[in-house]
PDB file of C-alpha atoms in Angstrom:
ATOM      1  CA  VAL A 311     -14.416 -17.017  -6.478  1.00 87.00           C
ATOM      2  CA  GLN A 312     -13.611 -14.837  -3.491  1.00 93.00           C
ATOM      3  CA  LEU A 313     -10.393 -13.308  -2.268  1.00 96.00           C
ATOM      4  CA  GLN A 314      -9.940 -12.510   1.410  1.00 94.00           C
ATOM      5  CA  ALA A 315      -7.060 -10.243   2.333  1.00 94.00           C
ATOM      6  CA  SER A 316      -5.620  -9.590   5.765  1.00 93.00           C
ATOM      7  CA  GLY A 317      -2.557  -8.256   7.517  1.00 94.00           C
ATOM      8  CA  GLY A 318      -2.597  -4.494   7.102  1.00 92.00           C
ATOM      9  CA  GLY A 319      -2.102  -2.037   9.896  1.00 96.00           C
ATOM     10  CA  LEU A 320      -0.051   0.800  11.329  1.00 97.00           C
ATOM     11  CA  VAL A 321       3.708   0.414  11.524  1.00 97.00           C
ATOM     12  CA  GLN A 322       6.641   2.705  12.189  1.00 98.00           C
ATOM     13  CA  PRO A 323       9.165   3.487   9.463  1.00 98.00           C
ATOM     14  CA  GLY A 324      11.633   0.644   9.174  1.00 98.00           C
ATOM     15  CA  GLY A 325       9.101  -1.856  10.401  1.00 98.00           C
ATOM     16  CA  SER A 326       7.572  -4.886   8.727  1.00 98.00           C
ATOM     17  CA  LEU A 327       4.151  -6.201   7.839  1.00 98.00           C
ATOM     18  CA  ARG A 328       2.948  -9.346   6.138  1.00 98.00           C
ATOM     19  CA  LEU A 329      -0.146  -9.337   3.965  1.00 98.00           C
ATOM     20  CA  SER A 330      -2.065 -12.472   3.080  1.00 98.00           C
ATOM     21  CA  CYS A 331      -4.737 -13.099   0.491  1.00 97.00           C
ATOM     22  CA  ALA A 332      -6.600 -16.378   0.202  1.00 97.00           C
ATOM     23  CA  ALA A 333      -8.685 -17.319  -2.820  1.00 96.00           C
ATOM     24  CA  SER A 334     -11.617 -19.649  -2.414  1.00 93.00           C
ATOM     25  CA  GLY A 335     -14.490 -20.973  -4.463  1.00 93.00           C
ATOM     26  CA  SER A 336     -14.811 -22.860  -7.705  1.00 93.00           C
ATOM     27  CA  ILE A 337     -11.181 -22.695  -8.783  1.00 93.00           C
ATOM     28  CA  PHE A 338      -9.431 -24.998 -11.205  1.00 94.00           C
ATOM     29  CA  SER A 339      -6.160 -23.130 -11.342  1.00 93.00           C
ATOM     30  CA  ILE A 340      -4.656 -19.746 -10.595  1.00 95.00           C
ATOM     31  CA  ASN A 341      -2.148 -18.460 -13.110  1.00 96.00           C
ATOM     32  CA  VAL A 342      -1.058 -15.243 -11.474  1.00 97.00           C
ATOM     33  CA  MET A 343      -1.605 -13.539  -8.153  1.00 97.00           C
ATOM     34  CA  GLY A 344      -0.562 -10.028  -7.352  1.00 97.00           C
ATOM     35  CA  TRP A 345      -0.671  -7.076  -5.013  1.00 98.00           C
ATOM     36  CA  TYR A 346      -1.605  -3.570  -6.021  1.00 98.00           C
ATOM     37  CA  ARG A 347      -1.749  -0.408  -3.977  1.00 98.00           C
ATOM     38  CA  GLN A 348      -3.320   2.999  -4.207  1.00 97.00           C
ATOM     39  CA  ALA A 349      -2.307   5.971  -2.128  1.00 95.00           C
ATOM     40  CA  PRO A 350      -4.585   8.989  -1.689  1.00 91.00           C
ATOM     41  CA  GLY A 351      -4.534  11.167  -4.783  1.00 93.00           C
ATOM     42  CA  LYS A 352      -2.462   8.664  -6.748  1.00 95.00           C
ATOM     43  CA  GLN A 353      -3.180   6.060  -9.369  1.00 96.00           C
ATOM     44  CA  ARG A 354      -3.293   2.391  -8.532  1.00 96.00           C
ATOM     45  CA  GLU A 355       0.136   0.833  -8.779  1.00 97.00           C
ATOM     46  CA  LEU A 356       1.185  -2.759  -9.357  1.00 98.00           C
ATOM     47  CA  VAL A 357       3.438  -3.726  -6.465  1.00 98.00           C
ATOM     48  CA  ALA A 358       4.307  -7.352  -7.181  1.00 98.00           C
ATOM     49  CA  THR A 359       3.095 -10.403  -9.062  1.00 98.00           C
ATOM     50  CA  ILE A 360       3.842 -14.094  -8.845  1.00 98.00           C
ATOM     51  CA  PHE A 361       3.013 -16.728 -11.426  1.00 96.00           C
ATOM     52  CA  SER A 362       2.122 -20.335 -10.791  1.00 92.00           C
ATOM     53  CA  GLY A 363       5.621 -21.413 -11.728  1.00 91.00           C
ATOM     54  CA  GLY A 364       7.146 -19.050  -9.208  1.00 92.00           C
ATOM     55  CA  ASN A 365       8.305 -16.197 -11.423  1.00 97.00           C
ATOM     56  CA  THR A 366       7.967 -12.845  -9.724  1.00 97.00           C
ATOM     57  CA  ASN A 367       7.927  -9.185 -10.703  1.00 97.00           C
ATOM     58  CA  TYR A 368       8.256  -6.103  -8.518  1.00 98.00           C
ATOM     59  CA  VAL A 369       7.881  -2.395  -8.993  1.00 97.00           C
ATOM     60  CA  ASP A 370      11.293  -0.782  -8.649  1.00 97.00           C
ATOM     61  CA  SER A 371      10.414   1.104  -5.485  1.00 97.00           C
ATOM     62  CA  VAL A 372       9.925  -2.097  -3.451  1.00 98.00           C
ATOM     63  CA  LYS A 373      12.701  -4.277  -4.855  1.00 98.00           C
ATOM     64  CA  GLY A 374      14.900  -5.588  -2.083  1.00 97.00           C
ATOM     65  CA  ARG A 375      12.329  -4.728   0.575  1.00 98.00           C
ATOM     66  CA  PHE A 376       9.184  -6.657  -0.373  1.00 98.00           C
ATOM     67  CA  THR A 377       8.877 -10.354  -1.122  1.00 98.00           C
ATOM     68  CA  ILE A 378       5.867 -11.966  -2.750  1.00 98.00           C
ATOM     69  CA  SER A 379       5.245 -15.663  -2.316  1.00 97.00           C
ATOM     70  CA  ARG A 380       2.388 -18.099  -2.726  1.00 96.00           C
ATOM     71  CA  ASP A 381       1.123 -21.391  -1.426  1.00 94.00           C
ATOM     72  CA  ASN A 382      -0.489 -23.052  -4.415  1.00 91.00           C
ATOM     73  CA  ALA A 383      -2.101 -25.752  -2.291  1.00 92.00           C
ATOM     74  CA  LYS A 384      -3.885 -23.079  -0.274  1.00 94.00           C
ATOM     75  CA  ASN A 385      -4.467 -20.648  -3.177  1.00 94.00           C
ATOM     76  CA  THR A 386      -2.887 -18.010  -1.008  1.00 96.00           C
ATOM     77  CA  VAL A 387      -0.495 -15.198  -1.830  1.00 97.00           C
ATOM     78  CA  TYR A 388       1.652 -13.355   0.689  1.00 98.00           C
ATOM     79  CA  LEU A 389       3.482 -10.047   0.623  1.00 98.00           C
ATOM     80  CA  GLN A 390       6.263  -9.675   3.159  1.00 98.00           C
ATOM     81  CA  MET A 391       7.046  -5.998   3.487  1.00 98.00           C
ATOM     82  CA  ASN A 392      10.255  -5.003   5.257  1.00 98.00           C
ATOM     83  CA  SER A 393      12.004  -1.671   5.753  1.00 98.00           C
ATOM     84  CA  LEU A 394       8.728   0.133   5.278  1.00 98.00           C
ATOM     85  CA  VAL A 395       8.771   3.840   4.499  1.00 97.00           C
ATOM     86  CA  PRO A 396       5.984   6.407   4.636  1.00 97.00           C
ATOM     87  CA  GLU A 397       5.708   6.285   0.854  1.00 96.00           C
ATOM     88  CA  ASP A 398       4.439   2.708   1.203  1.00 97.00           C
ATOM     89  CA  THR A 399       1.298   4.006   2.866  1.00 97.00           C
ATOM     90  CA  ALA A 400      -1.663   2.965   0.743  1.00 98.00           C
ATOM     91  CA  VAL A 401      -4.617   0.652   0.445  1.00 97.00           C
ATOM     92  CA  TYR A 402      -3.312  -2.693  -0.752  1.00 98.00           C
ATOM     93  CA  ARG A 403      -5.482  -5.060  -2.791  1.00 98.00           C
ATOM     94  CA  CYS A 404      -4.786  -8.529  -4.077  1.00 97.00           C
ATOM     95  CA  ASN A 405      -5.768  -9.896  -7.452  1.00 97.00           C
ATOM     96  CA  ALA A 406      -5.950 -13.408  -8.842  1.00 97.00           C
ATOM     97  CA  GLU A 407      -6.371 -14.577 -12.425  1.00 96.00           C
ATOM     98  CA  GLY A 408      -7.017 -18.135 -13.474  1.00 94.00           C
ATOM     99  CA  LEU A 409      -9.594 -20.717 -14.488  1.00 93.00           C
ATOM    100  CA  THR A 410     -12.756 -21.702 -12.681  1.00 94.00           C
ATOM    101  CA  ALA A 411     -13.743 -25.321 -12.287  1.00 93.00           C
ATOM    102  CA  SER A 412     -15.834 -24.922 -15.441  1.00 94.00           C
ATOM    103  CA  ARG A 413     -12.709 -23.719 -17.258  1.00 94.00           C
ATOM    104  CA  THR A 414     -13.779 -20.131 -17.674  1.00 93.00           C
ATOM    105  CA  ASN A 415     -11.299 -17.329 -17.137  1.00 94.00           C
ATOM    106  CA  PHE A 416     -11.578 -15.242 -14.027  1.00 93.00           C
ATOM    107  CA  SER A 417      -9.974 -12.163 -12.543  1.00 95.00           C
ATOM    108  CA  TYR A 418     -11.024 -11.218  -9.049  1.00 96.00           C
ATOM    109  CA  TRP A 419     -10.018  -8.647  -6.482  1.00 96.00           C
ATOM    110  CA  GLY A 420      -9.841  -8.908  -2.752  1.00 95.00           C
ATOM    111  CA  GLN A 421     -11.022  -6.162  -0.449  1.00 93.00           C
ATOM    112  CA  GLY A 422      -8.489  -3.484   0.331  1.00 92.00           C
ATOM    113  CA  THR A 423      -6.338  -3.538   3.419  1.00 96.00           C
ATOM    114  CA  GLN A 424      -4.849  -0.330   4.753  1.00 97.00           C
ATOM    115  CA  VAL A 425      -1.132  -0.083   5.334  1.00 98.00           C
ATOM    116  CA  THR A 426       0.019   3.042   7.153  1.00 98.00           C
ATOM    117  CA  VAL A 427       3.678   3.765   7.789  1.00 97.00           C
ATOM    118  CA  SER A 428       4.069   6.562  10.262  1.00 96.00           C
ATOM    119  CA  SER A 429       5.949   7.473  13.410  1.00 95.00           C
TER     120      SER A 429
END
C-alpha cells in the first residue's frame, strides 16, 4: 500500500490550499483516513480524520476553516484549508488505516507536504 500526497505550497495569510492523498496497492478497504501536521520544534498533531461512513473529527484550531473529505471509489482523502494563518505552517502528512486484500490490517503514511503561510 502506498499513499501519495500533493497540494502543499506557499500561501498568504487568509488564503486557501487543498491537499490530496491517494492510496494505492492491495487494498480491500480503508476504515479511516487522516491528516497530521508537524511544525518545527513541535510535536505531531492530528488535524482531521474521516471514517468510511463519513464521520469526521477536527482539532479545535482548524474547526470552521478546514474541511476533510474522501472519495472512497478513488481511495483518496482531501483537506480543504481556508482562512490559513501562519500557525498552520507545518509539514502535513496523510495516514490511512484499513485492510489489505489478504485481510490484514494496515496503517500507512504518505510523504510529507510542506504548507507555508506567510506574507
